[in-house]
Structures are given as structure tokens and as C-alpha cells.
PDB file of C-alpha atoms and ligand atoms in Angstrom:
ATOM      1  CA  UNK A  24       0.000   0.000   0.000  1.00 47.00           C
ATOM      2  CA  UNK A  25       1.135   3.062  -0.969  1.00 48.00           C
ATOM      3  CA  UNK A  26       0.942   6.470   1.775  1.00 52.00           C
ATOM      4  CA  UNK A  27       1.864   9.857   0.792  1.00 55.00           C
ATOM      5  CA  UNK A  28       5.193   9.682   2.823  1.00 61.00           C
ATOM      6  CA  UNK A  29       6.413   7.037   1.096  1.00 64.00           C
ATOM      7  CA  UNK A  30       9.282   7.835  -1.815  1.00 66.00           C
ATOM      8  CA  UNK A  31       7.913   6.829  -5.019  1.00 72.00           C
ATOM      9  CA  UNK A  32      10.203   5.140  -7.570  1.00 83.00           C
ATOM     10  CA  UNK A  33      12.709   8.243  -8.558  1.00 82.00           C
ATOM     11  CA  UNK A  34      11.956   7.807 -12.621  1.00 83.00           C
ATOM     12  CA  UNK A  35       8.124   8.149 -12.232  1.00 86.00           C
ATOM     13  CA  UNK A  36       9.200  11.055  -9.523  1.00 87.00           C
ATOM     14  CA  UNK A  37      11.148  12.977 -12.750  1.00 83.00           C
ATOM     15  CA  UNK A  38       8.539  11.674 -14.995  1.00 84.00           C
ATOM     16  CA  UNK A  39       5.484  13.454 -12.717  1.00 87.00           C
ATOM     17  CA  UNK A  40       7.841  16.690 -12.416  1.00 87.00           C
ATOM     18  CA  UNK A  41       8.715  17.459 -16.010  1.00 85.00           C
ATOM     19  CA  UNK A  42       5.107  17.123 -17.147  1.00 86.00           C
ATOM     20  CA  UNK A  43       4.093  19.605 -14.541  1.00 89.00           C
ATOM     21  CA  UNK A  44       6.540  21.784 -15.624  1.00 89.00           C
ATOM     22  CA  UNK A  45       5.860  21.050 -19.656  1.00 86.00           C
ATOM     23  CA  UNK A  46       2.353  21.646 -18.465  1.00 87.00           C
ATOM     24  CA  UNK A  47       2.508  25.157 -17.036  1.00 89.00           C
ATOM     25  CA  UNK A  48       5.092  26.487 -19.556  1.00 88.00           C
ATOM     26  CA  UNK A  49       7.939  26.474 -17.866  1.00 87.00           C
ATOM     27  CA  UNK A  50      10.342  24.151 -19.851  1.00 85.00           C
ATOM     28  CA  UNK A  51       9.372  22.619 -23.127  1.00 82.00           C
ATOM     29  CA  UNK A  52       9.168  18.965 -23.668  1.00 73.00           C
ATOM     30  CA  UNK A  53      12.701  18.034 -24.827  1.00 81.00           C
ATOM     31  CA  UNK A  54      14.508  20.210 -21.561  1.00 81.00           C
ATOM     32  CA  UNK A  55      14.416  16.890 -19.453  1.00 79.00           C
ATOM     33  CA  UNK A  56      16.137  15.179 -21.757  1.00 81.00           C
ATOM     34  CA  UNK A  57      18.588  17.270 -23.057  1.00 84.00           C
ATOM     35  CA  UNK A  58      19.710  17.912 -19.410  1.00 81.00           C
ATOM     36  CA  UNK A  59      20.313  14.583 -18.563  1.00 80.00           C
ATOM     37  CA  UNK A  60      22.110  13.713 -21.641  1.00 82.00           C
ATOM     38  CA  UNK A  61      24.220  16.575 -21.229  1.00 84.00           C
ATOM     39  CA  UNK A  62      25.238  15.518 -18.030  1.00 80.00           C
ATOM     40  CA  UNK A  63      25.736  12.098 -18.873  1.00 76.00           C
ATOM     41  CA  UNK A  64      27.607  12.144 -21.500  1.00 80.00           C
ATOM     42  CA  UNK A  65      29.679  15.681 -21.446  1.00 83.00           C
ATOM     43  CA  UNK A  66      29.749  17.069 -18.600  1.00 89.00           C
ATOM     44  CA  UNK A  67      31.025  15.118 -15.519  1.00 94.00           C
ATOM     45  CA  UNK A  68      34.309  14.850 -13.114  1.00 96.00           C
ATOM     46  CA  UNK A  69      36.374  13.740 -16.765  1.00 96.00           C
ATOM     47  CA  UNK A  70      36.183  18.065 -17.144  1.00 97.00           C
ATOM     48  CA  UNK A  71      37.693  18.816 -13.532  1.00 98.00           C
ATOM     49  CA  UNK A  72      40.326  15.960 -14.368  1.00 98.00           C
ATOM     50  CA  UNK A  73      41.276  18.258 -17.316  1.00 98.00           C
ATOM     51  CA  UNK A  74      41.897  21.023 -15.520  1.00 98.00           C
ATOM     52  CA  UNK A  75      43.768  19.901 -12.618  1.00 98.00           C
ATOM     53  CA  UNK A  76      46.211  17.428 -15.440  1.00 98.00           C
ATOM     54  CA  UNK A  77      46.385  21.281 -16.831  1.00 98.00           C
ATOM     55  CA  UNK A  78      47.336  23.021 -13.608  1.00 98.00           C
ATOM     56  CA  UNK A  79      49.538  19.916 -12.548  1.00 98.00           C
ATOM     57  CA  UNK A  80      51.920  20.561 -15.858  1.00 98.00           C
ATOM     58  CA  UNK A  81      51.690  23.655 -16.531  1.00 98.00           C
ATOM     59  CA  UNK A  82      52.325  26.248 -13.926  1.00 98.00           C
ATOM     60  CA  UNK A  83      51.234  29.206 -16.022  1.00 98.00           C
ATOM     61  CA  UNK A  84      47.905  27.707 -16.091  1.00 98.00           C
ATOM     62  CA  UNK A  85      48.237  26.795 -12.281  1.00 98.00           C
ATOM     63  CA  UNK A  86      48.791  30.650 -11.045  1.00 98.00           C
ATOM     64  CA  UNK A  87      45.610  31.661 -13.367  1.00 98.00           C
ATOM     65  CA  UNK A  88      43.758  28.746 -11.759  1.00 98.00           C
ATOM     66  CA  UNK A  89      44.253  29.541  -8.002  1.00 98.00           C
ATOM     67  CA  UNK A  90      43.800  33.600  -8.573  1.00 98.00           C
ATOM     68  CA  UNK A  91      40.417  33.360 -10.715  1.00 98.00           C
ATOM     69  CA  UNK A  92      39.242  29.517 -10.777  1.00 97.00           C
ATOM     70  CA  UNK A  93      36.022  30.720 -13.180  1.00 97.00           C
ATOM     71  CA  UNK A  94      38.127  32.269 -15.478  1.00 97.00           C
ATOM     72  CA  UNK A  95      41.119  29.522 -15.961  1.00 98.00           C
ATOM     73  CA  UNK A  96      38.341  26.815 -16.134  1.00 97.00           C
ATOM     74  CA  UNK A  97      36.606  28.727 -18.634  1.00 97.00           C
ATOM     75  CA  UNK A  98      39.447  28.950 -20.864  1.00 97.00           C
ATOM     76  CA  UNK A  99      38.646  25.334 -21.456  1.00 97.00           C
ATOM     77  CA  UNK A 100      35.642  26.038 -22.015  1.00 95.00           C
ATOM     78  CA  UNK A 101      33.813  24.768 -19.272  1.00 95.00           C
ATOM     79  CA  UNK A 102      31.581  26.820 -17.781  1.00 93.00           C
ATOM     80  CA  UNK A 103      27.356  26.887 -17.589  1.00 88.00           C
ATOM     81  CA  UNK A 104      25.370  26.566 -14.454  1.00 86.00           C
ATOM     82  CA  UNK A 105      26.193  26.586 -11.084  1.00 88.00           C
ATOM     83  CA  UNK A 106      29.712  27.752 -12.329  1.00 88.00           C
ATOM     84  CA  UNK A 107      29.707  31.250 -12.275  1.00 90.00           C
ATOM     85  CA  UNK A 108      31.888  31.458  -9.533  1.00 96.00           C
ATOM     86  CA  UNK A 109      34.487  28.744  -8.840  1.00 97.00           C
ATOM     87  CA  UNK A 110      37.228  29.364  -6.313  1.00 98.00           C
ATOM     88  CA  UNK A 111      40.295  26.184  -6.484  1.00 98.00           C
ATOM     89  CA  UNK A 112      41.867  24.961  -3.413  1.00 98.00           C
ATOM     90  CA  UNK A 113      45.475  23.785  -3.938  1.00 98.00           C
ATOM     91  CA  UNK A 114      46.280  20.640  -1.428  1.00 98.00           C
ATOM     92  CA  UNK A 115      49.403  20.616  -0.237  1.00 98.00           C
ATOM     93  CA  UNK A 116      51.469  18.198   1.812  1.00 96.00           C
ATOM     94  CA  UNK A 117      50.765  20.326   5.078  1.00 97.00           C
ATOM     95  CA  UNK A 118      46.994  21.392   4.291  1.00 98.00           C
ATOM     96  CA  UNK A 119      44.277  19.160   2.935  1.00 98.00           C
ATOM     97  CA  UNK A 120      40.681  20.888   1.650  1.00 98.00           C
ATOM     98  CA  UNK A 121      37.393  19.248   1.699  1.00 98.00           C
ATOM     99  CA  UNK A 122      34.488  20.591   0.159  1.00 98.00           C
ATOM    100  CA  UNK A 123      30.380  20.894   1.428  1.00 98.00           C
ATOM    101  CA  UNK A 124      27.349  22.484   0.920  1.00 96.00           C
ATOM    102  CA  UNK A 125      26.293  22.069   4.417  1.00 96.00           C
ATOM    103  CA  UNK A 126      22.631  24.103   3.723  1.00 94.00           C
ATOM    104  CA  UNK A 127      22.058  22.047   0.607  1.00 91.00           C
ATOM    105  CA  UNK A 128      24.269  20.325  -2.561  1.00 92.00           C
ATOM    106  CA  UNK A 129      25.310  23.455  -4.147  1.00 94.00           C
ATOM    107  CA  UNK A 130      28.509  21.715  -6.250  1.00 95.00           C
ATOM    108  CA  UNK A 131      30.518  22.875  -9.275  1.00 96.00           C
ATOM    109  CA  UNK A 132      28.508  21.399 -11.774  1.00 94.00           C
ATOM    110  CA  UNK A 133      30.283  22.288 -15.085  1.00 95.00           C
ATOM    111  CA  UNK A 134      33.721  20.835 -13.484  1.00 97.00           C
ATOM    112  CA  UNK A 135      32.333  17.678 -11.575  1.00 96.00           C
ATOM    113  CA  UNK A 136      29.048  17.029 -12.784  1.00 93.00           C
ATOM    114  CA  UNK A 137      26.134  16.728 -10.624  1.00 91.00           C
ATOM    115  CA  UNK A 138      26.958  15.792  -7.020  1.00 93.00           C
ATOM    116  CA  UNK A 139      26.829  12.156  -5.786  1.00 94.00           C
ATOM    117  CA  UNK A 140      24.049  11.184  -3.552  1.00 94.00           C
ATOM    118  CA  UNK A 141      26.472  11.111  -0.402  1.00 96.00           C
ATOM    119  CA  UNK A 142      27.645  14.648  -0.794  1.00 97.00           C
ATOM    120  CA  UNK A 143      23.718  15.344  -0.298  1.00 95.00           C
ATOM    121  CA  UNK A 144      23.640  13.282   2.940  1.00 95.00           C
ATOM    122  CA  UNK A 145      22.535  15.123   5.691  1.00 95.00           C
ATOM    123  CA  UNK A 146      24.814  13.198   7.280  1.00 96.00           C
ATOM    124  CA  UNK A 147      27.912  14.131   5.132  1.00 97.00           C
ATOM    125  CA  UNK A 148      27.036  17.495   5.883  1.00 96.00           C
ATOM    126  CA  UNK A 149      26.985  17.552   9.534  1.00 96.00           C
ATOM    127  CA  UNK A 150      29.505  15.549  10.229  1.00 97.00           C
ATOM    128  CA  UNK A 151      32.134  16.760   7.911  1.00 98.00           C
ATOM    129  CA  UNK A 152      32.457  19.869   9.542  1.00 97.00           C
ATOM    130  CA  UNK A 153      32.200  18.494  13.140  1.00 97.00           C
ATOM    131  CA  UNK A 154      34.626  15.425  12.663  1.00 97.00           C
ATOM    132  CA  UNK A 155      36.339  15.536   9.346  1.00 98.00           C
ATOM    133  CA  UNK A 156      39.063  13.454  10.064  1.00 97.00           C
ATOM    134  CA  UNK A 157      36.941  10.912  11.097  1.00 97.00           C
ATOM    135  CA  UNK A 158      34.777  11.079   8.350  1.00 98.00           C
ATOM    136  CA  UNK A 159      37.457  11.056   5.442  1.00 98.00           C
ATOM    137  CA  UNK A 160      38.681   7.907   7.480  1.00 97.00           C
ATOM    138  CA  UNK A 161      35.575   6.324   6.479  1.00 97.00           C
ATOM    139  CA  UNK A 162      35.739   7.183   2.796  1.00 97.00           C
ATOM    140  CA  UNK A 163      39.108   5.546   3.943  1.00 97.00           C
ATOM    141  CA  UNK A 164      41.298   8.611   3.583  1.00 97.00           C
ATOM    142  CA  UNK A 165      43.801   8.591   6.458  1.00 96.00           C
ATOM    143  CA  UNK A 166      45.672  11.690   7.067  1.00 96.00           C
ATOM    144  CA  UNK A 167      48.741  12.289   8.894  1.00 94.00           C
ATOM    145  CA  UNK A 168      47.924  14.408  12.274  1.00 93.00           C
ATOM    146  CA  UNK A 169      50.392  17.220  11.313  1.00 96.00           C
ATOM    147  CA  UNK A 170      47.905  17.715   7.935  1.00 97.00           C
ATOM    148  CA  UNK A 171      45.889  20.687   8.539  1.00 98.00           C
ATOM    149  CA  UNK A 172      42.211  19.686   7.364  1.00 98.00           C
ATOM    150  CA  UNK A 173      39.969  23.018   6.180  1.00 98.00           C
ATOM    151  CA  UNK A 174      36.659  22.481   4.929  1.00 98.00           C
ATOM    152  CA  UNK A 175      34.827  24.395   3.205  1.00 98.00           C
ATOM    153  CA  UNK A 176      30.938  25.455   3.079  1.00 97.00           C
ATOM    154  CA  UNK A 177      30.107  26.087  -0.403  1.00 95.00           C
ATOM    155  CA  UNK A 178      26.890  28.304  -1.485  1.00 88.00           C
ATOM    156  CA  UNK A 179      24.570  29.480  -3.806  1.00 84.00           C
ATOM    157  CA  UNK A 180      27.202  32.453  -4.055  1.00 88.00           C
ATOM    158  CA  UNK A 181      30.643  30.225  -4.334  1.00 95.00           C
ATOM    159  CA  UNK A 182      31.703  26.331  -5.017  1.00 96.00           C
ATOM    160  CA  UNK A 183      35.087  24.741  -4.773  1.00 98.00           C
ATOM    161  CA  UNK A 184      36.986  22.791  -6.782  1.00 98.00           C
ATOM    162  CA  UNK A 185      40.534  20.772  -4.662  1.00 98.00           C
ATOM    163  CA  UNK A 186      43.657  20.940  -6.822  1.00 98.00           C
ATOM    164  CA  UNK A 187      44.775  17.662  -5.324  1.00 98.00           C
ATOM    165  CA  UNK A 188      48.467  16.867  -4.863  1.00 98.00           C
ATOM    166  CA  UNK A 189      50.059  15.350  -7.976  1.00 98.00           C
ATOM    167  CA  UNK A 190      51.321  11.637  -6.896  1.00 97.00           C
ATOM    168  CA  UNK A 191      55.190  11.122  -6.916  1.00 95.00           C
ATOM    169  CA  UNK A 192      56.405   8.836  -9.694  1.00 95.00           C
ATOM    170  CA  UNK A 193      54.284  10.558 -12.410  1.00 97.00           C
ATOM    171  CA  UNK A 194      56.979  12.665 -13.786  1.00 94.00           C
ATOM    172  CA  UNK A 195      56.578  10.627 -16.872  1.00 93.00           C
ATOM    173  CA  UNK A 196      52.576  10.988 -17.902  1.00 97.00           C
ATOM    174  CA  UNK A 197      51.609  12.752 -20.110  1.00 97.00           C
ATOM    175  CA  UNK A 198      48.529  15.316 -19.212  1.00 97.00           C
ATOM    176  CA  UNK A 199      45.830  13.084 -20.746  1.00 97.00           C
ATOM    177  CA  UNK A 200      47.113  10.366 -18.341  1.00 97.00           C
ATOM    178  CA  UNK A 201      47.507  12.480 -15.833  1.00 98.00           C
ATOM    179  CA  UNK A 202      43.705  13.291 -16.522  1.00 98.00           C
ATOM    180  CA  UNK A 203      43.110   9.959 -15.906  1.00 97.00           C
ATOM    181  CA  UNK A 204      43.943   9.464 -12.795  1.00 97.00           C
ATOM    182  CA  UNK A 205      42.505  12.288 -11.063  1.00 98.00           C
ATOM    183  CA  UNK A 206      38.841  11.452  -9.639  1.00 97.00           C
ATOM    184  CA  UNK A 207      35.491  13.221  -8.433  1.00 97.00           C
ATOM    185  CA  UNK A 208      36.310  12.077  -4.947  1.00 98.00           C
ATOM    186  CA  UNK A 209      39.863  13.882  -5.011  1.00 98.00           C
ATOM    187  CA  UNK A 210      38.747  17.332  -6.515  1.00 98.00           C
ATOM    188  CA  UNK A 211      35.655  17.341  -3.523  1.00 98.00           C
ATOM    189  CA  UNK A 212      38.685  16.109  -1.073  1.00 98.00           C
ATOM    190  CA  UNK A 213      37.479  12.740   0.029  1.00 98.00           C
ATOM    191  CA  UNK A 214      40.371  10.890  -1.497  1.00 98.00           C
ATOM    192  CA  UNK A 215      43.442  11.953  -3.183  1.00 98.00           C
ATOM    193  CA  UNK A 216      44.725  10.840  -5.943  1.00 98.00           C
ATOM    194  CA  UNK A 217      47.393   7.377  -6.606  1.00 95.00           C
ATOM    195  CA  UNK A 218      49.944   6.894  -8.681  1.00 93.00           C
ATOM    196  CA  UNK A 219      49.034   4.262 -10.976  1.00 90.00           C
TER     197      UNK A 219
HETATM  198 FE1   FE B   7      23.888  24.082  -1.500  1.00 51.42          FE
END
């Protein structure tokens, strides 16, 4: 039996809301789709992994990349919603960043994508900034105690990309392997990223 409190199946949830919307004129029938196949198939952590391979091997592109994020991410030509303002956070062997939106999800979208369902956990959100080194232990991320941890709130107004550490021995890659290696977890700081 079906209440009102109970979660229906999330497709017939999407399905319900974009014929509501069709309905009263506020998108036109094709918006759902085109949305979701945008951010399936070009839009998605692979662009943040370009720009940190970028910043990793070229340190040009680095210096524009930590003093105006937006505008060195833009210059490969990523940039859309929920990207208007993108400040990068360079991890360093002494300070580590993590990333939340502890009000809501608010996430770089044109960088990363659209966030994964844990970074909308309530309890993600509460307990990152309370206990982070606990809770990066658990996405089994463990951090020396002299590593600074800073965490930052993102918001409507600003989200955060990590510039995570390059791994020694990968001197040799070139920056599409570099690319590669680099994942969503590492640019929100829940991981960083391995040589291969
Ligand atoms: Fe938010």
C-alpha cells in the first residue's frame, strides 16, 4: 500500500515533475532530456580531471587557476550553471581541503558534474564539519595528524573545486594520463589521488 510519505520510484518522480513543468510552460518537452544527456555524457568529473592534469603541468595555467578559478576553467571552455563562480583549493602536503554544501548540494557542476548522492547526505554534511578526520577515514582517507584539514561550506554564491596533490612517480605521464587518474572524490577532497 502506498501512503503519501512514502518515496515513489525516482523515474516516475522525474517523470510526474517534467510534465508539470511542460504543463505550465515552464520548460518545453525536450529540456528533461537534453539535461540529462548533457550531463551524462559531457559534462562530468572527466572536465575537472582536465583542468587539474592542466594546472599539474603547466604552472602558467596553475597561477591563473588559483587567482580566478572561473576564469582559468573557462578557458577550457567549461563553464554553464552553477559555475559562475568557482574558487580552487590547492592541497598541499601540510593542508588538505574538503568541500560541502552544508545548507544544501550546491557543487561545481560544469567541473564535476552533478553531485553524488552522499555529498547530499545530511549526514555528510553535519559531520564533515564536526569530525572531518573521522569522516574522510571512512571514505578511507587517512591523514597524517600534522595535515591541517579546512573544509569548506560552499553556497549558492561560491563552489570549490581541490587541486589535489600530484602523486610522486608521475613525472613521466603525459597530461591526458595524468587526466586519468585524477577522480570526483579527489577534486571534492574525500580521497586523493594514486599513482598508478
Ligand atoms: Fe547548496
Amino acid at each position: 500500500m502506498t501512503t503519501a510519505q512514502e518515496p515513489l520510484d525516482p523515474a516516475l518522480r522525474v517523470e510526474a515533475l517534467a510534465s508539470l513543468l511542460a504543463e505550465r510552460g515552464l520548460i518545453d518537452e525536450g529540456t528533461v532530456s537534453k539535461f540529462i544527456a548533457t550531463y551524462e555524457q559531457s559534462v562530468g568529473p572527466m572536465n575537472g580531471a582536465k583542468v587539474v592534469a592542466k594546472a599539474w603541468t603547466d604552472p602558467e595555467y596553475r597561477e591563473r587557476l588559483l587567482a580566478d578559478g572561473t576564469a582559468a576553467i573557462g578557458e577550457l571552455g567549461f563553464k554553464g550553471p552553477q559555475g559562475e563562480h568557482i574558487v580552487v583549493l590547492e592541497n598541499t602536503p601540510q593542508v588538505h581541503h574538503v568541500v560541502v554544501c552544508t545548507l544544501c548540494s550546491c557543487y561545481p557542476w560544469p567541473v564535476l558534474g552533478l553531485p553524488p548522492s552522499w555529498y547530499k547526505d545530511p549526514a555528510y554534511r553535519s559531520r564533515v564539519v564536526r569530525e572531518p578526520r573521522q569522516v574522510l577515514r571512512e571514505f578511507g582517507l587517512e591523514l597524517g595528524e600534522s595535515v591541517e584539514i579546512l573544509v569548506h561550506d560552499s553556497s549558492s554564491e561560491v563552489r570549490y573545486l581541490v587541486l589535489p596533490e600530484r602523486p610522486a612517480g608521475t613525472g613521466g605521464l603525459t597530461e591526458e594520463e595524468l587526466a586519468g587518474l585524477v577522480t570526483r572524490d579527489a577534486m571534492v577532497g574525500v580521497a586523493v589521488v594514486s599513482a598508478p
